[in-house]
PDB file of C-alpha atoms in Angstrom:
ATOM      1  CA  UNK A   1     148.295  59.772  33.228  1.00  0.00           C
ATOM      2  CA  UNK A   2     145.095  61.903  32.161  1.00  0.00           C
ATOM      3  CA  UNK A   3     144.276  62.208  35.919  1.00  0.00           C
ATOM      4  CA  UNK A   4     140.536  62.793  36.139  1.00  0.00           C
ATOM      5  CA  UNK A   5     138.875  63.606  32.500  1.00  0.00           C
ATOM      6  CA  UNK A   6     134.743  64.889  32.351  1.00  0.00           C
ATOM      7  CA  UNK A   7     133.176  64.552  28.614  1.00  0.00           C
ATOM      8  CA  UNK A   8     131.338  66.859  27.422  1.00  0.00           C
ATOM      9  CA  UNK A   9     133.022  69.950  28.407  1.00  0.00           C
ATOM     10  CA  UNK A  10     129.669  72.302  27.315  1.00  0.00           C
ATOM     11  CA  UNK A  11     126.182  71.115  26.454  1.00  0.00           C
ATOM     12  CA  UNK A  12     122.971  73.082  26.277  1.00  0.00           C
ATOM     13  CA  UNK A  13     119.444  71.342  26.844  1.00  0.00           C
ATOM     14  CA  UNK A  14     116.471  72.607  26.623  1.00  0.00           C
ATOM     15  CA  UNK A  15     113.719  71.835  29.763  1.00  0.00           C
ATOM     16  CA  UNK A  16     112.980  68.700  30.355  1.00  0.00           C
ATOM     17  CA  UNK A  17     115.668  66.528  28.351  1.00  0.00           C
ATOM     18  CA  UNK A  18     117.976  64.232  29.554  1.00  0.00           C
ATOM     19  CA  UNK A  19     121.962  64.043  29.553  1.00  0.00           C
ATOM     20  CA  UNK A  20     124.057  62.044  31.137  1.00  0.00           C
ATOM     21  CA  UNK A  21     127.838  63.689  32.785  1.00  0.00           C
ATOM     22  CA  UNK A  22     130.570  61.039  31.922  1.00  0.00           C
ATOM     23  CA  UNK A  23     133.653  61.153  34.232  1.00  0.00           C
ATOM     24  CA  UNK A  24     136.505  58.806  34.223  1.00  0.00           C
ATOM     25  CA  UNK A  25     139.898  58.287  36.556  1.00  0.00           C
ATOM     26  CA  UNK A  26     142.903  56.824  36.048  1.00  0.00           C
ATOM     27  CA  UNK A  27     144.651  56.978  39.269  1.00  0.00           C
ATOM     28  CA  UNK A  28     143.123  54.150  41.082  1.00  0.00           C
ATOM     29  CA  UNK A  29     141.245  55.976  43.194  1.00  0.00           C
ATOM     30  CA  UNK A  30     138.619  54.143  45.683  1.00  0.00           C
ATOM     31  CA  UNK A  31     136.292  57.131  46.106  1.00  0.00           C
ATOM     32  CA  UNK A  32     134.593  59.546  43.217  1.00  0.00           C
ATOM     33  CA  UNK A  33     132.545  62.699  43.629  1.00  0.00           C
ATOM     34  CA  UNK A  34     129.875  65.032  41.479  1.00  0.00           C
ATOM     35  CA  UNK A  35     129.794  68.379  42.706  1.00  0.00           C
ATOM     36  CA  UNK A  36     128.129  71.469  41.260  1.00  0.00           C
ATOM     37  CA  UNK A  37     129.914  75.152  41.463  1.00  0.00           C
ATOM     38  CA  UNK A  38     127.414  78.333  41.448  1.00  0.00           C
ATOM     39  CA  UNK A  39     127.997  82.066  41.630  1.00  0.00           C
ATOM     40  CA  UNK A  40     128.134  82.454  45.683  1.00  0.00           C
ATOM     41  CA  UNK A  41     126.879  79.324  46.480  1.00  0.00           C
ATOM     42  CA  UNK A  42     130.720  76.877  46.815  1.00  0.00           C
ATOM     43  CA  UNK A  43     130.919  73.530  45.435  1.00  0.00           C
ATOM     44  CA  UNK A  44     127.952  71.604  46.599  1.00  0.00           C
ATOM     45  CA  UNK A  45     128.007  67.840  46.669  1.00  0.00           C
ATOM     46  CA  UNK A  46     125.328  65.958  44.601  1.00  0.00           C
ATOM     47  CA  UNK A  47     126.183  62.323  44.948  1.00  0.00           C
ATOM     48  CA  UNK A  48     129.390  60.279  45.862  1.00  0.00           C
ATOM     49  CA  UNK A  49     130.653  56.736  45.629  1.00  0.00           C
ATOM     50  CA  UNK A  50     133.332  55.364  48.433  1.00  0.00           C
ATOM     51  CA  UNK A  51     133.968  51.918  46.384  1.00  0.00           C
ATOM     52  CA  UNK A  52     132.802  50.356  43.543  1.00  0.00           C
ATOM     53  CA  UNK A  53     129.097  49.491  44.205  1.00  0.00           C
ATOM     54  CA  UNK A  54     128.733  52.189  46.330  1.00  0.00           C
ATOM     55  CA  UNK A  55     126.533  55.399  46.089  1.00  0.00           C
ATOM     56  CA  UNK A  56     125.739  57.995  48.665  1.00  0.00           C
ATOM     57  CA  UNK A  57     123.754  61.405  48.412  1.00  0.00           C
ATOM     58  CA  UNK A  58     125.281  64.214  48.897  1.00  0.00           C
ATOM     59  CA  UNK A  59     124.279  68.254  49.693  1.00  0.00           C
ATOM     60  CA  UNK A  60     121.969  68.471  46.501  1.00  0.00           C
ATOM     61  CA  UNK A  61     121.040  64.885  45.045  1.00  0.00           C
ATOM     62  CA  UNK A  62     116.943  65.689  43.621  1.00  0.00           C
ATOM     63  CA  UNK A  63     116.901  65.646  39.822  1.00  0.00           C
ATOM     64  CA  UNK A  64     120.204  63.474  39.669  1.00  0.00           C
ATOM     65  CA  UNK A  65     120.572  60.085  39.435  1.00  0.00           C
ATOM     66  CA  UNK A  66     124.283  58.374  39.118  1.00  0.00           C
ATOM     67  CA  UNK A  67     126.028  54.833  38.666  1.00  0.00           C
ATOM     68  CA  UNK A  68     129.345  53.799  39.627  1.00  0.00           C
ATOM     69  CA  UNK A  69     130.141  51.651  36.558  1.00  0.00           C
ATOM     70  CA  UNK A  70     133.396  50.325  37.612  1.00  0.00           C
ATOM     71  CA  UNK A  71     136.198  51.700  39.944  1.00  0.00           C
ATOM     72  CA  UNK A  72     137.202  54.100  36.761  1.00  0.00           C
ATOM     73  CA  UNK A  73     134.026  55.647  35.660  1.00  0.00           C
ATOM     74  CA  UNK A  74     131.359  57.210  37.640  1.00  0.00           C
ATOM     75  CA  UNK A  75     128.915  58.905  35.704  1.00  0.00           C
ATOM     76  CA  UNK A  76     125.923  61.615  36.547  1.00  0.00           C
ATOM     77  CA  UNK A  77     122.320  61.119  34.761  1.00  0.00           C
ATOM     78  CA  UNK A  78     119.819  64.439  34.662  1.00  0.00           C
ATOM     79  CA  UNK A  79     116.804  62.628  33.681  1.00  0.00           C
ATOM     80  CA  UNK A  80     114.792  65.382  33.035  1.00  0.00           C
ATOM     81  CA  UNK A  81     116.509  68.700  33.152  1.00  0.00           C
ATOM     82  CA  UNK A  82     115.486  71.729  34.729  1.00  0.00           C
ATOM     83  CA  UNK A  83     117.040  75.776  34.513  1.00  0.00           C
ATOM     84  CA  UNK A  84     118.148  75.491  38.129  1.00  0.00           C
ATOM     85  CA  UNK A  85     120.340  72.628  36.879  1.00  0.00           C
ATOM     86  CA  UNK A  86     122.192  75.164  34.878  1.00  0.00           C
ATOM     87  CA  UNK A  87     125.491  75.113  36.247  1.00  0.00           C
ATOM     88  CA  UNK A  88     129.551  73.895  36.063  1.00  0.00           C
ATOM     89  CA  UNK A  89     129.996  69.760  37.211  1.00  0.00           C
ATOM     90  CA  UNK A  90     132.834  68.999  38.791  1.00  0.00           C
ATOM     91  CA  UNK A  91     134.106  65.146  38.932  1.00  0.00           C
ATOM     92  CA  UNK A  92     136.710  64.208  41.617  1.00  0.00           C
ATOM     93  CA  UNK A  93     138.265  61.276  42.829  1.00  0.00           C
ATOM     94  CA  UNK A  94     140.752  60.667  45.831  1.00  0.00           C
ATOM     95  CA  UNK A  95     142.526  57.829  46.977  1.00  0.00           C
ATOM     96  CA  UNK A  96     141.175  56.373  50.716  1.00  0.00           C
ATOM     97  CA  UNK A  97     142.513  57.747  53.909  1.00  0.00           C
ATOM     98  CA  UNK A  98     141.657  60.822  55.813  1.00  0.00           C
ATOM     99  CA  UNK A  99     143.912  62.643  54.716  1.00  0.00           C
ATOM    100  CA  UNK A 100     144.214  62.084  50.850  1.00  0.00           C
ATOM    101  CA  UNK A 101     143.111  65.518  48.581  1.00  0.00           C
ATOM    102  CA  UNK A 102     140.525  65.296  46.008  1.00  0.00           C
ATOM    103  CA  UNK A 103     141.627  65.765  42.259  1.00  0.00           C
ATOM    104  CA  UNK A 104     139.063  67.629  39.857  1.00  0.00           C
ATOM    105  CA  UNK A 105     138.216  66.681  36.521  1.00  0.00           C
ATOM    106  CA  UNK A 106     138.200  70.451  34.331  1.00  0.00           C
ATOM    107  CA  UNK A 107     134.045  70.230  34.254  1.00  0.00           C
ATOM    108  CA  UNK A 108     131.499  69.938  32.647  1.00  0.00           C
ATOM    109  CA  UNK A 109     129.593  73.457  31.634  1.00  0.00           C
ATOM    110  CA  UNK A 110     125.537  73.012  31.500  1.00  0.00           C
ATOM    111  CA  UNK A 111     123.417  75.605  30.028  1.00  0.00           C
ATOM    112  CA  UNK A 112     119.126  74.262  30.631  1.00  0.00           C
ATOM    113  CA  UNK A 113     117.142  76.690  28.681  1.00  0.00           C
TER     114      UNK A 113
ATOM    115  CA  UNK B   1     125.008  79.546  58.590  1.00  0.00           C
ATOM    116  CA  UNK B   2     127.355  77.570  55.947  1.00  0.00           C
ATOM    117  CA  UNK B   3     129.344  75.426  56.968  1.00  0.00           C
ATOM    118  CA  UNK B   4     132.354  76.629  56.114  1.00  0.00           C
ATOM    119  CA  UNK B   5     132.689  80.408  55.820  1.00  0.00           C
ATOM    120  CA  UNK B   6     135.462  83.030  54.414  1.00  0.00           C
ATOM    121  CA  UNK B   7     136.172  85.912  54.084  1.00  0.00           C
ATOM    122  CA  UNK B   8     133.799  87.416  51.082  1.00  0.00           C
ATOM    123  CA  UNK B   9     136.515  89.361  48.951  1.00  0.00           C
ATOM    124  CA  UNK B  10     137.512  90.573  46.419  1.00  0.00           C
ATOM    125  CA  UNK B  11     141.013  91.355  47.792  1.00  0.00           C
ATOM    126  CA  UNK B  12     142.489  93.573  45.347  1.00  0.00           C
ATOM    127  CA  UNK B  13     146.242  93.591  46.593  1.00  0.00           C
ATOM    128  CA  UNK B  14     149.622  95.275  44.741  1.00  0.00           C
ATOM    129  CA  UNK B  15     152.350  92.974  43.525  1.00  0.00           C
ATOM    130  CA  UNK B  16     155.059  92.081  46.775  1.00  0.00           C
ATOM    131  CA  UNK B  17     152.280  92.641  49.684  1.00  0.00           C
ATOM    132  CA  UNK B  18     151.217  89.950  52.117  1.00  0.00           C
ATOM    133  CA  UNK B  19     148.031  89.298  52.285  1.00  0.00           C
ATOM    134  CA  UNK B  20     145.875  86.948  55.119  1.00  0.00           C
ATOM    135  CA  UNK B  21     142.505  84.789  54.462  1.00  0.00           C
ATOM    136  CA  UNK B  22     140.415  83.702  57.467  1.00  0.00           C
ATOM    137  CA  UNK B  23     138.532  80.921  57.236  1.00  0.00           C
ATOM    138  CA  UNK B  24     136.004  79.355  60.258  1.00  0.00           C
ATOM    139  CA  UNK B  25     134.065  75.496  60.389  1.00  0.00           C
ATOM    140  CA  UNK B  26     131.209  74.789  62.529  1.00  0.00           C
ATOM    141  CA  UNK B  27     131.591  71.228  62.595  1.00  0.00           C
ATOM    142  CA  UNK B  28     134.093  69.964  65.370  1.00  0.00           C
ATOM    143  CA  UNK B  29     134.287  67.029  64.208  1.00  0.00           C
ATOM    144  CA  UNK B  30     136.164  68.233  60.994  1.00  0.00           C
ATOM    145  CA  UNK B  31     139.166  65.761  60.586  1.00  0.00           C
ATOM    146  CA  UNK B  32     141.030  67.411  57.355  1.00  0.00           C
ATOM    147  CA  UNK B  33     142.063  70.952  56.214  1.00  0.00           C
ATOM    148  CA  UNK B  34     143.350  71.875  53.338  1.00  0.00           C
ATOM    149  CA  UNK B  35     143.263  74.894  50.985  1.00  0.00           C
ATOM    150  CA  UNK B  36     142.177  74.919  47.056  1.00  0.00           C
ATOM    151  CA  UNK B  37     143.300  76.978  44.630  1.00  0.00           C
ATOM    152  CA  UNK B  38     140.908  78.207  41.418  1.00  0.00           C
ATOM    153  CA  UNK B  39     141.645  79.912  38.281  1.00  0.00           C
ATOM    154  CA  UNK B  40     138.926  81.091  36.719  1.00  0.00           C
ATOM    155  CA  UNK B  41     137.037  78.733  34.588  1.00  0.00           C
ATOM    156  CA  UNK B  42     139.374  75.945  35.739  1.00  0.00           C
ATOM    157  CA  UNK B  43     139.182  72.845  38.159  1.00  0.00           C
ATOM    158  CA  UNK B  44     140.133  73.295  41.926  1.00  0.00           C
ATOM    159  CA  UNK B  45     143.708  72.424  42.289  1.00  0.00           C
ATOM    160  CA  UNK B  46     145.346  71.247  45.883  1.00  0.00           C
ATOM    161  CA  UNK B  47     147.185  74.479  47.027  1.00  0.00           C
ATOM    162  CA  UNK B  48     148.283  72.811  50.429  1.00  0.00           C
ATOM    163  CA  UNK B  49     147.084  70.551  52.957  1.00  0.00           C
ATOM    164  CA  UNK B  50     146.658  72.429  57.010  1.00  0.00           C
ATOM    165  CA  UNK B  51     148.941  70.312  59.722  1.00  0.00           C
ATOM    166  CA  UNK B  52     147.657  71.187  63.743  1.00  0.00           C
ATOM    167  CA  UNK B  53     151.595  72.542  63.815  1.00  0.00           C
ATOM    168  CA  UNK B  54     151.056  74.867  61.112  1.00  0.00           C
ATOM    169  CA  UNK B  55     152.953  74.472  58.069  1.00  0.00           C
ATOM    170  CA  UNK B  56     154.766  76.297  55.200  1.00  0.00           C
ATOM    171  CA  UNK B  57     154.975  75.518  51.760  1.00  0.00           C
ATOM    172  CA  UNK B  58     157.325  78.759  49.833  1.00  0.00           C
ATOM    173  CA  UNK B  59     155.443  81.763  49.957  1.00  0.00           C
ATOM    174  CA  UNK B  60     152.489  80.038  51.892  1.00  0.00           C
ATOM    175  CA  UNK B  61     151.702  79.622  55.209  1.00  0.00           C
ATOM    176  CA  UNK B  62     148.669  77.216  56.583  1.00  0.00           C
ATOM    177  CA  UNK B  63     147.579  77.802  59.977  1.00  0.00           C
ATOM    178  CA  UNK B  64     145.000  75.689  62.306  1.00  0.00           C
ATOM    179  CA  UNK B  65     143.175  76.337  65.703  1.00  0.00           C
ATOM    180  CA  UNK B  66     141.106  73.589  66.225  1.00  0.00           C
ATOM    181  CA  UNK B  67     139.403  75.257  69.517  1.00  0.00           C
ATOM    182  CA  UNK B  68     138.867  78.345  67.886  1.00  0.00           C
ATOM    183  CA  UNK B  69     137.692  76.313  64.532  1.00  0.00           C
ATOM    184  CA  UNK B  70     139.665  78.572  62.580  1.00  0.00           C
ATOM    185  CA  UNK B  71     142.019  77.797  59.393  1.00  0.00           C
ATOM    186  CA  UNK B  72     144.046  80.824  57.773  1.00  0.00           C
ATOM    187  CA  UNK B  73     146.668  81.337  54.795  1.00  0.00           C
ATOM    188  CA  UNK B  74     148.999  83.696  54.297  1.00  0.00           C
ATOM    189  CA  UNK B  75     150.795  84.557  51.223  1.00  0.00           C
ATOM    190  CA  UNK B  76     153.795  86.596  51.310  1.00  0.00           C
ATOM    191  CA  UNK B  77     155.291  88.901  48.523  1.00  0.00           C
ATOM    192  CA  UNK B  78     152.367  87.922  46.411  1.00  0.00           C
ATOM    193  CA  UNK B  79     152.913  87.677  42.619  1.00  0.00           C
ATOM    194  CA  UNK B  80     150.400  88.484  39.399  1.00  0.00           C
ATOM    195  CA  UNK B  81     150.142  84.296  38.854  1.00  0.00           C
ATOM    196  CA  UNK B  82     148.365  84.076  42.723  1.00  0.00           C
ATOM    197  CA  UNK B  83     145.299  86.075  41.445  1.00  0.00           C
ATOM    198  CA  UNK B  84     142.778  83.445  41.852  1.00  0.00           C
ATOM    199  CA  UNK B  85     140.092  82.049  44.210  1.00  0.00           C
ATOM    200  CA  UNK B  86     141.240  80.426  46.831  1.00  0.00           C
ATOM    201  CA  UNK B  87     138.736  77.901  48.637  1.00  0.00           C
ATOM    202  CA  UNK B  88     138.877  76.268  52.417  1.00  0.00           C
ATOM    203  CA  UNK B  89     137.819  72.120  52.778  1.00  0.00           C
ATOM    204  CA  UNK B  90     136.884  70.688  55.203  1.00  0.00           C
ATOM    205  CA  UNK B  91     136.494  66.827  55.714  1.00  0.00           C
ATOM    206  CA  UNK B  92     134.793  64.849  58.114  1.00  0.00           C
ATOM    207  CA  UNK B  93     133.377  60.957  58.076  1.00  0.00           C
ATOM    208  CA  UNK B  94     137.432  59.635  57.649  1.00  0.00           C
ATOM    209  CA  UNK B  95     137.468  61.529  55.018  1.00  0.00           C
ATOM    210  CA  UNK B  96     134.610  61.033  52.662  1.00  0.00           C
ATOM    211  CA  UNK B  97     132.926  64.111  53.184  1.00  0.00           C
ATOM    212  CA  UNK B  98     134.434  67.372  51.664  1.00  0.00           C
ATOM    213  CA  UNK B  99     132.844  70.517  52.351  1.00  0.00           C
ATOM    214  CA  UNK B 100     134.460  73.763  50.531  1.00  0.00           C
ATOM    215  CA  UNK B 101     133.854  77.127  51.819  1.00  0.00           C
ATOM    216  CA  UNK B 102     132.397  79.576  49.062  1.00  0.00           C
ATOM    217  CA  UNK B 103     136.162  80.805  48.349  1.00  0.00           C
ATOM    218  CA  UNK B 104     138.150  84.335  48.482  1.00  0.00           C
ATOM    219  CA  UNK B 105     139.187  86.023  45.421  1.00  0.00           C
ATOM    220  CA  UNK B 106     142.343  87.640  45.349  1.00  0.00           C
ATOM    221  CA  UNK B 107     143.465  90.013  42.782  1.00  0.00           C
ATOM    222  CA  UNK B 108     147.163  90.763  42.696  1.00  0.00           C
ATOM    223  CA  UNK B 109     147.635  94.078  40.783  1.00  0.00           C
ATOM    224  CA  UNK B 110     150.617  95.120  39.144  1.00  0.00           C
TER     225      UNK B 110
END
């Protein structure tokens, strides 16, 4: 099992274009989760997705947009990216139940010049 | 005030001591505890989930005071492969909701 897999690992953009985060599970996992790691600030939640069909904002959802394709892949659109967007993306999935862990994809590094 | 909160670190510690984090929620309705391990550069890995009774996994101890809203972990004769940052979650809404505290680095020097 590949567990929780992010592609790309590193991309640069300059202001203003658009990516999109790809993130995939293989564990069966109900619920998936974008977060974004900065110096001091934690993980910060930008959007989640309980169940297939399902999206929620999280912490820090302006300037990203996401879509639950299927219960495997849950990916994270930056339609028009900005320097403050400059940051490591972390994908996670967990299984339902209170108290199931998360598991953490190994990221996605974003550099927005 | 963050949610979560920990101690700010660095802990800079010699090989063989003990050494204590102290983490506090403000939300009393927080369901799930657990404690996160990162290397640097890497992905947050489960270090151990936090039981009301306290619980001990090796070298690792979780504790839990739910009145006091206060989650620690202790790690005893510490070794050069625990220098990381170790983070405190939080969940809430059955679950759904994880909320990570900024994290503790530890150093463990040789």
């Amino acid at each position: 099992n590949a567990g929780v897999t992010q592609t790309p690992k590193f991309q640069v953009l300059k202001t203003g274009q658009s990516m999109t985060l790809q993130c995939a599970q293989d564990m069966n996992h109900n619920s998936m989760y974008w977060y974004r790691q900065d110096p001091g600030m934690g993980l910060r939640l930008i959007y989640y997705s309980a169940s297939e069909g399902t999206t929620d904002k999280g912490e820090v959802p302006n300037g990203y947009n996401v879509s639950r394709l299927n219960k495997r892949e849950f990916s994270l659109r930056l339609e028009s990216a900005a320097p403050s967007q400059t940051s490591v993306y972390f994908c996670a999935s967990r299984s339902s139940g209170r108290a199931h862990e998360q598991f953490f994809g190994p990221g996605t590094r974003l550099t927005v010049l | 005030r963050k949610e979560v909160e920990q101690d700010p670190g660095p802990f800079n510690v010699p090989e063989g001591a003990t050494v204590a984090f102290n983490c506090t929620y403000s939300n009393s309705a927080s369901q799930s505890f657990f404690w996160y391990r990162q290397d640097c550069r890497k992905e947050p890995k489960l270090l151990m989930s936090v039981y009301s009774s306290g619980n001990e996994d090796g070298r690792f101890t979780a504790q839990l005071n739910r009145a006091s809203q206060y989650i620690s972990l202790l790690i005893r004769d510490s070794k050069l492969s625990d220098s990381a940052t170790y983070l405190c979650v939080v969940t809430h809404n059955y679950g759904q909701n994880f909320v990570f505290g900024p994290g503790t680095r530890l150093s463990v020097l040789p």
